GROMACS .gro file of N, CA, C and O in nm:
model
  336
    1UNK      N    1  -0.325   1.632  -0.471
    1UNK     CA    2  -0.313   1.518  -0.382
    1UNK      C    3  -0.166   1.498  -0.350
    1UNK      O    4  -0.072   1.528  -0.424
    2UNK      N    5  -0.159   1.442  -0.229
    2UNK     CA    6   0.009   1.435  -0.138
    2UNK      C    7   0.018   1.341  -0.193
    2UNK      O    8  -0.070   1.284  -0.257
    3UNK      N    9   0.158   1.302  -0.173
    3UNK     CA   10   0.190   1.165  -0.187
    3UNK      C   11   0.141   1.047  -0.111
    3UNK      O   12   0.172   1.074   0.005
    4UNK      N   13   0.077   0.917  -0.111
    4UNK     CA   14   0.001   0.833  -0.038
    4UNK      C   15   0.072   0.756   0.041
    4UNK      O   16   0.184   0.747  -0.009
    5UNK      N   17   0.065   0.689   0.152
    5UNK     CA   18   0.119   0.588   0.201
    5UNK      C   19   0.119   0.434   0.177
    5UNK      O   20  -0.002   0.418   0.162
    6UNK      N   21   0.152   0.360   0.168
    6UNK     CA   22   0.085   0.179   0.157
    6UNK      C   23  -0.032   0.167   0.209
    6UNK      O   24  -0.072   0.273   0.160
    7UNK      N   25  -0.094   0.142   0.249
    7UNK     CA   26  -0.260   0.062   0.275
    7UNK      C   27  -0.137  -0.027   0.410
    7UNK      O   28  -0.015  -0.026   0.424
    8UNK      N   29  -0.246  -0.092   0.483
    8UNK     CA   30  -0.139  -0.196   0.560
    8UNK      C   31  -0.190  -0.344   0.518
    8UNK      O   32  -0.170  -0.439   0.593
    9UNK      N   33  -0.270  -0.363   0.368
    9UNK     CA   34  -0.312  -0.482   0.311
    9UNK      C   35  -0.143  -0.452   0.211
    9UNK      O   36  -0.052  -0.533   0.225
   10UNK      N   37  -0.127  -0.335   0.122
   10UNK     CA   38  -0.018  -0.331   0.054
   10UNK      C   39   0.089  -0.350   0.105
   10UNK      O   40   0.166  -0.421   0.040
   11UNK      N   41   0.135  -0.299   0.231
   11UNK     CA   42   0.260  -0.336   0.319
   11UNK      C   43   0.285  -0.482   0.326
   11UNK      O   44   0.400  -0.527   0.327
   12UNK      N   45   0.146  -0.583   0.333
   12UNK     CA   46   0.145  -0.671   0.390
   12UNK      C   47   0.165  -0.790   0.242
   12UNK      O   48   0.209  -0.904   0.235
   13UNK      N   49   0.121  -0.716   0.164
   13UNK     CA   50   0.166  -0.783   0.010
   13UNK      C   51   0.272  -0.774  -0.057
   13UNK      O   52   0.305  -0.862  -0.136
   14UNK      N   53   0.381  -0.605  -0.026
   14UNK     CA   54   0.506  -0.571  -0.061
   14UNK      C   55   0.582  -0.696   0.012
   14UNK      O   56   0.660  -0.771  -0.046
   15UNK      N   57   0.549  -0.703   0.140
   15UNK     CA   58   0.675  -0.799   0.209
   15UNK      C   59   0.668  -0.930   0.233
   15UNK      O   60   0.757  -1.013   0.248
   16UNK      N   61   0.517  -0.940   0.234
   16UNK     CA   62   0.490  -1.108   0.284
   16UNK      C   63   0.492  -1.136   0.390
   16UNK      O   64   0.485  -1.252   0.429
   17UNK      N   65   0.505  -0.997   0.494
   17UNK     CA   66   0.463  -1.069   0.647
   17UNK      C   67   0.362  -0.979   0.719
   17UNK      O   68   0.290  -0.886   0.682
   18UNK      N   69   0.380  -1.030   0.813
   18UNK     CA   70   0.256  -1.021   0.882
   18UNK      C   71   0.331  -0.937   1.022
   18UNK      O   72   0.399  -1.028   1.071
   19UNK      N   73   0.351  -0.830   1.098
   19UNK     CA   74   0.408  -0.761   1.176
   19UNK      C   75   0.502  -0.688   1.158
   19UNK      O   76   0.579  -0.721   1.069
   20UNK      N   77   0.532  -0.556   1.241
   20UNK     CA   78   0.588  -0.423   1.218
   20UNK      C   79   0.716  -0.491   1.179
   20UNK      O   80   0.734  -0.500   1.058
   21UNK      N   81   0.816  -0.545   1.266
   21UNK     CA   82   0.942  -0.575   1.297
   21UNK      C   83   0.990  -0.694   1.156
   21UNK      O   84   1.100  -0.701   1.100
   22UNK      N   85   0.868  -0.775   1.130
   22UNK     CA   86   0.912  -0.851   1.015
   22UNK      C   87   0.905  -0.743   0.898
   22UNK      O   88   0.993  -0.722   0.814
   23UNK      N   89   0.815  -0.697   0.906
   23UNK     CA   90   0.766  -0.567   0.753
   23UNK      C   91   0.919  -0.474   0.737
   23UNK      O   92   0.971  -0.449   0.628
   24UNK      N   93   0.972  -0.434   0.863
   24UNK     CA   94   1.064  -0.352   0.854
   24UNK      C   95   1.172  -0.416   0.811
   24UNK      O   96   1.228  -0.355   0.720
   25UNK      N   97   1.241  -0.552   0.850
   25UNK     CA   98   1.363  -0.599   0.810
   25UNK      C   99   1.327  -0.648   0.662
   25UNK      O  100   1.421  -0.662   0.584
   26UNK      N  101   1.173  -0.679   0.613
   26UNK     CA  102   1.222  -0.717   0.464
   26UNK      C  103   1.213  -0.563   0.370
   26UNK      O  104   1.255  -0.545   0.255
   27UNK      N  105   1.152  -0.477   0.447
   27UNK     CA  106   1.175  -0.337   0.377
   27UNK      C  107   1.331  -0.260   0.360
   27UNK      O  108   1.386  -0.182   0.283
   28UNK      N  109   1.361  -0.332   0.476
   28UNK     CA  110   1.590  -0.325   0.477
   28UNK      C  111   1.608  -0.405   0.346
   28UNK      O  112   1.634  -0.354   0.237
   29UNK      N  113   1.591  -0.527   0.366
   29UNK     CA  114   1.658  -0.567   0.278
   29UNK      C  115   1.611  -0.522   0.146
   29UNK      O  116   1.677  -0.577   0.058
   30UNK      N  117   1.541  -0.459   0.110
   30UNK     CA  118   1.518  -0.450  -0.041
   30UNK      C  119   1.562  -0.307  -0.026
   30UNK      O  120   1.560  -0.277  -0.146
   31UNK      N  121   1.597  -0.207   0.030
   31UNK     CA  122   1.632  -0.135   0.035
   31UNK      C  123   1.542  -0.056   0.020
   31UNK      O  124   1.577   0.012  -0.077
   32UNK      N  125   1.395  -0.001   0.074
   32UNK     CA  126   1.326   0.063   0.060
   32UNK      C  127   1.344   0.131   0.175
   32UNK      O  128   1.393   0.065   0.267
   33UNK      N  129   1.309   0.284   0.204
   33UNK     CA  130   1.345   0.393   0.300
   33UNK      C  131   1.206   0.366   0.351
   33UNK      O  132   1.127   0.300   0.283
   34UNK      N  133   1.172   0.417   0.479
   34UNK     CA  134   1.008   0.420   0.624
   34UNK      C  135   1.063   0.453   0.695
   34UNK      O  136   1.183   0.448   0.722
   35UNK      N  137   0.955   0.503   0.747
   35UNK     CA  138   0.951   0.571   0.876
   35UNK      C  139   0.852   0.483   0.971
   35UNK      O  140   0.753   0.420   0.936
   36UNK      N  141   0.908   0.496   1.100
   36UNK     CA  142   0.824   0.375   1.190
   36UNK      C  143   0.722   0.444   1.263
   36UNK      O  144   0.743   0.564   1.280
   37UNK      N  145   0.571   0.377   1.328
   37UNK     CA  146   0.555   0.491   1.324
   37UNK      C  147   0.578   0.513   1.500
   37UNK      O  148   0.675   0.444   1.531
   38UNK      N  149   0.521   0.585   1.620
   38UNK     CA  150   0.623   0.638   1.690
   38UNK      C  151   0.564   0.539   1.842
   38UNK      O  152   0.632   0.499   1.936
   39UNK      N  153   0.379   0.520   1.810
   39UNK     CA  154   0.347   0.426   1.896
   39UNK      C  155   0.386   0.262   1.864
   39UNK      O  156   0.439   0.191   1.949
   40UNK      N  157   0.353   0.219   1.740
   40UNK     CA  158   0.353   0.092   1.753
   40UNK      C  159   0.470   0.000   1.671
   40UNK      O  160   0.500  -0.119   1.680
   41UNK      N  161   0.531   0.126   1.574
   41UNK     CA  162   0.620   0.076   1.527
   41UNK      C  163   0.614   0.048   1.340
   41UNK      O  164   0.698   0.004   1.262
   42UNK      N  165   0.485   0.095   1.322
   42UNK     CA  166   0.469   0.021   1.189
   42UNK      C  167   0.528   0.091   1.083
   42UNK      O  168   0.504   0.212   1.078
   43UNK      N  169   0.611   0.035   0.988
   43UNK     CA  170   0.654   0.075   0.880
   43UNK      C  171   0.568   0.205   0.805
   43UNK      O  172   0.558   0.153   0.694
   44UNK      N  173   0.520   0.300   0.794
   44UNK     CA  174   0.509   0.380   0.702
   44UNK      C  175   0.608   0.421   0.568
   44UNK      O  176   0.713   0.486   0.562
   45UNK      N  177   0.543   0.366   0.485
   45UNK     CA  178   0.621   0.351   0.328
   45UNK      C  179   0.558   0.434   0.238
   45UNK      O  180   0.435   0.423   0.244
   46UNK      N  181   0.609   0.537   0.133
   46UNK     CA  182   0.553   0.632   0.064
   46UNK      C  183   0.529   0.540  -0.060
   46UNK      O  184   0.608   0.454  -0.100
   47UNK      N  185   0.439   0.564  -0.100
   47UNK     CA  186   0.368   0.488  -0.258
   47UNK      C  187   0.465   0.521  -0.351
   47UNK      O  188   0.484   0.440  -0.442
   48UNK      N  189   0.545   0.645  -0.345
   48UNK     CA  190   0.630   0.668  -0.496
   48UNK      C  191   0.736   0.619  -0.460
   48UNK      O  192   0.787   0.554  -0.551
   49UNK      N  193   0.809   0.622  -0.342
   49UNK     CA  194   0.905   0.513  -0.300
   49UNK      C  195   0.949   0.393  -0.368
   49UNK      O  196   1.038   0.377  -0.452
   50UNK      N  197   0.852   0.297  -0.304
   50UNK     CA  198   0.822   0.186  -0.390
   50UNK      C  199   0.828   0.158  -0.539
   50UNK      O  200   0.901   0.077  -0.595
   51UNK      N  201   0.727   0.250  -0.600
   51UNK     CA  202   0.747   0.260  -0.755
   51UNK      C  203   0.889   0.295  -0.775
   51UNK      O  204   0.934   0.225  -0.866
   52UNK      N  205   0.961   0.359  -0.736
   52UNK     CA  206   1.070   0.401  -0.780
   52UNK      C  207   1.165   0.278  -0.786
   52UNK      O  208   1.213   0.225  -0.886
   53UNK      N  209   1.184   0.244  -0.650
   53UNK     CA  210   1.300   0.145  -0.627
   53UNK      C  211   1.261   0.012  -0.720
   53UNK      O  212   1.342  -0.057  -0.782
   54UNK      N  213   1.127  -0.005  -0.714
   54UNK     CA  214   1.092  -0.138  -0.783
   54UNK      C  215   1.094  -0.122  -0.960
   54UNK      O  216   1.083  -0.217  -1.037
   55UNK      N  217   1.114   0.036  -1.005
   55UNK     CA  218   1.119   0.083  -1.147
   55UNK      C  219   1.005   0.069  -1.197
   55UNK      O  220   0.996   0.018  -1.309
   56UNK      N  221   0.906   0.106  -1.135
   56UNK     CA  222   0.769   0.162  -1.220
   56UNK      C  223   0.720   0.278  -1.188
   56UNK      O  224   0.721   0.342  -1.083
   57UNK      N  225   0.671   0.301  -1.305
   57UNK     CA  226   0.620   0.458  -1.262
   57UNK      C  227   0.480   0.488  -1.209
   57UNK      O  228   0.374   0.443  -1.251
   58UNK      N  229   0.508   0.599  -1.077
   58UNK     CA  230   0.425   0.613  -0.966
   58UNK      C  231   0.276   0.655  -1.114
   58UNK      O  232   0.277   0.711  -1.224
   59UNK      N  233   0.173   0.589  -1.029
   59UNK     CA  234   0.011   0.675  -1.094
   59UNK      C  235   0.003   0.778  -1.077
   59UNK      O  236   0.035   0.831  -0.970
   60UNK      N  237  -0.052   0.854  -1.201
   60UNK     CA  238  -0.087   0.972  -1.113
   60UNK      C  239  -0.195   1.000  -1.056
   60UNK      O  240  -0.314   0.966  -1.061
   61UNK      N  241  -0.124   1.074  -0.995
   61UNK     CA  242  -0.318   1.153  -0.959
   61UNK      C  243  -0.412   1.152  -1.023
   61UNK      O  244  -0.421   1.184  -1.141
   62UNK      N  245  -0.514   1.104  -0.934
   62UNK     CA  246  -0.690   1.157  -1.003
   62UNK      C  247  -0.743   1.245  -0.951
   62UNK      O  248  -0.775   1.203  -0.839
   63UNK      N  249  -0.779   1.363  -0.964
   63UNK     CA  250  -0.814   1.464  -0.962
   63UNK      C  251  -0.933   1.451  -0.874
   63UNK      O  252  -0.962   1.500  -0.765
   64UNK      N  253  -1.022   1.331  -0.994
   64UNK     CA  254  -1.175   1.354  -0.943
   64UNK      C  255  -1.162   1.268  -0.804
   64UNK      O  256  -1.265   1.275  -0.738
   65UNK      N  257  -1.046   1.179  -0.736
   65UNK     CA  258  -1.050   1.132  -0.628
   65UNK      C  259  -0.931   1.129  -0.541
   65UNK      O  260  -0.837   1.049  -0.535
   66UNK      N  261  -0.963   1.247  -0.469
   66UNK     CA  262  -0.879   1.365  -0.385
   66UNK      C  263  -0.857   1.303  -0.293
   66UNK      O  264  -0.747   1.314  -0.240
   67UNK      N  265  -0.949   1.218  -0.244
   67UNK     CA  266  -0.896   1.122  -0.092
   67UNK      C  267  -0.839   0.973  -0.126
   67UNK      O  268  -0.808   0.908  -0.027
   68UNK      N  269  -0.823   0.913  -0.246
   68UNK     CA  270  -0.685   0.819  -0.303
   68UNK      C  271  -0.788   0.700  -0.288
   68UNK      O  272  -0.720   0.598  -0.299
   69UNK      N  273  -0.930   0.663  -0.267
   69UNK     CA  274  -1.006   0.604  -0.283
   69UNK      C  275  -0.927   0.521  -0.387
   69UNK      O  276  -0.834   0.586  -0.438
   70UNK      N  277  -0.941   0.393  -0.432
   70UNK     CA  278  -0.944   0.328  -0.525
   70UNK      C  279  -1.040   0.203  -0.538
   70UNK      O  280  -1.035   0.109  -0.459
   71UNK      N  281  -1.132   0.211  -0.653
   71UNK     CA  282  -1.286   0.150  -0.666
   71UNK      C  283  -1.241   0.018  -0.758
   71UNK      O  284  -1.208   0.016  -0.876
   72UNK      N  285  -1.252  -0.100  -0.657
   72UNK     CA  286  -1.232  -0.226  -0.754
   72UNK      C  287  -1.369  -0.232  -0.877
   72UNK      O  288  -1.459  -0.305  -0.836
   73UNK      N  289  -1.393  -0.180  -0.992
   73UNK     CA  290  -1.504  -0.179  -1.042
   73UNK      C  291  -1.533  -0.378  -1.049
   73UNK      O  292  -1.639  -0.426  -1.009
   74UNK      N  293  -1.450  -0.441  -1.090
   74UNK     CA  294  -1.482  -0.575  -1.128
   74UNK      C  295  -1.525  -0.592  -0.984
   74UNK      O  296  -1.648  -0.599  -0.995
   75UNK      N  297  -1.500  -0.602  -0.871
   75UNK     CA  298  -1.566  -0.608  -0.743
   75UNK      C  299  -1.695  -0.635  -0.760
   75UNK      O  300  -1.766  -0.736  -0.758
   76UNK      N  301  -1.714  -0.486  -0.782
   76UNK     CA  302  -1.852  -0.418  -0.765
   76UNK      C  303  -1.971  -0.505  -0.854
   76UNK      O  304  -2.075  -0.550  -0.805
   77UNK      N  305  -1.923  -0.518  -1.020
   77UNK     CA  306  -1.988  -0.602  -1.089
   77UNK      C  307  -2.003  -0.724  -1.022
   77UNK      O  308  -2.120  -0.757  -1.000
   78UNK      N  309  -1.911  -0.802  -0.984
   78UNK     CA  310  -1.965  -0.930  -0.982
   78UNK      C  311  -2.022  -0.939  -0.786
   78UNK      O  312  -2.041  -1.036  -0.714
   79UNK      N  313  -2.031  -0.819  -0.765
   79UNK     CA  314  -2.134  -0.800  -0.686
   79UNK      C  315  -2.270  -0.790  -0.676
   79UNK      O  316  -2.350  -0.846  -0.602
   80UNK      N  317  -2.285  -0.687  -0.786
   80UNK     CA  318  -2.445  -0.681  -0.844
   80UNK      C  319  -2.464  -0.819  -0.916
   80UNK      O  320  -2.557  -0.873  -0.856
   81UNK      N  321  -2.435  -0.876  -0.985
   81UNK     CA  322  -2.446  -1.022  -1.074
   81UNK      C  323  -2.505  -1.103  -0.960
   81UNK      O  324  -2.613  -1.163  -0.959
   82UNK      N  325  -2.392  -1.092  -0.844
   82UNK     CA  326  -2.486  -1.245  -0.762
   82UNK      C  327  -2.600  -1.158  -0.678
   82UNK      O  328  -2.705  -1.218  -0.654
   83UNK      N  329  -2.586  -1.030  -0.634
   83UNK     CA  330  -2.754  -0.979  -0.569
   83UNK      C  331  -2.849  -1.011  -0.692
   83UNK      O  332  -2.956  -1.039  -0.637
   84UNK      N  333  -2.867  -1.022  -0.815
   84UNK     CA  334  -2.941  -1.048  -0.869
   84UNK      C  335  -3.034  -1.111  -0.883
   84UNK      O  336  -3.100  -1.101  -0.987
   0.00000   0.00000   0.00000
């Protein structure tokens, strides 16, 4: 597996705003590196990026989930609980 990009729910939780041009100036100021993208402008931010600058260490890979899926299991439970 490549390295992943932000989600644009994670972009939108890294910075606290809401649009390309705000996302990008608080991604300046913290000093995180993106690429914009070429139609609309939006920040593209690499997942190990982030970990890095913020000093945690990137996840690794899961093998068994090659397309970066990530399964809220508690979701899911207290999903089945109220179909019940």
């Amino acid at each position: 597996m490549t390295d992943r990009l932000l989600t644009s729910a994670e972009l939108e939780r890294l910075t606290d705003r809401h649009g390309p041009a705000r996302q990008a100036r608080v991604l300046r100021a913290m000093g995180i590196p993106f690429s914009a993208h070429p139609f609309d402008g939006t920040p593209k931010v690499l997942w190990s990026v982030v970990c890095e600058r913020l000093g945690a260490a990137a996840p690794a890979p899961d093998p068994a989930n090659e397309d970066g899926f990530v399964v809220d299991v508690e979701a899911v439970e207290r999903y089945g609980q109220k179909a019940s």
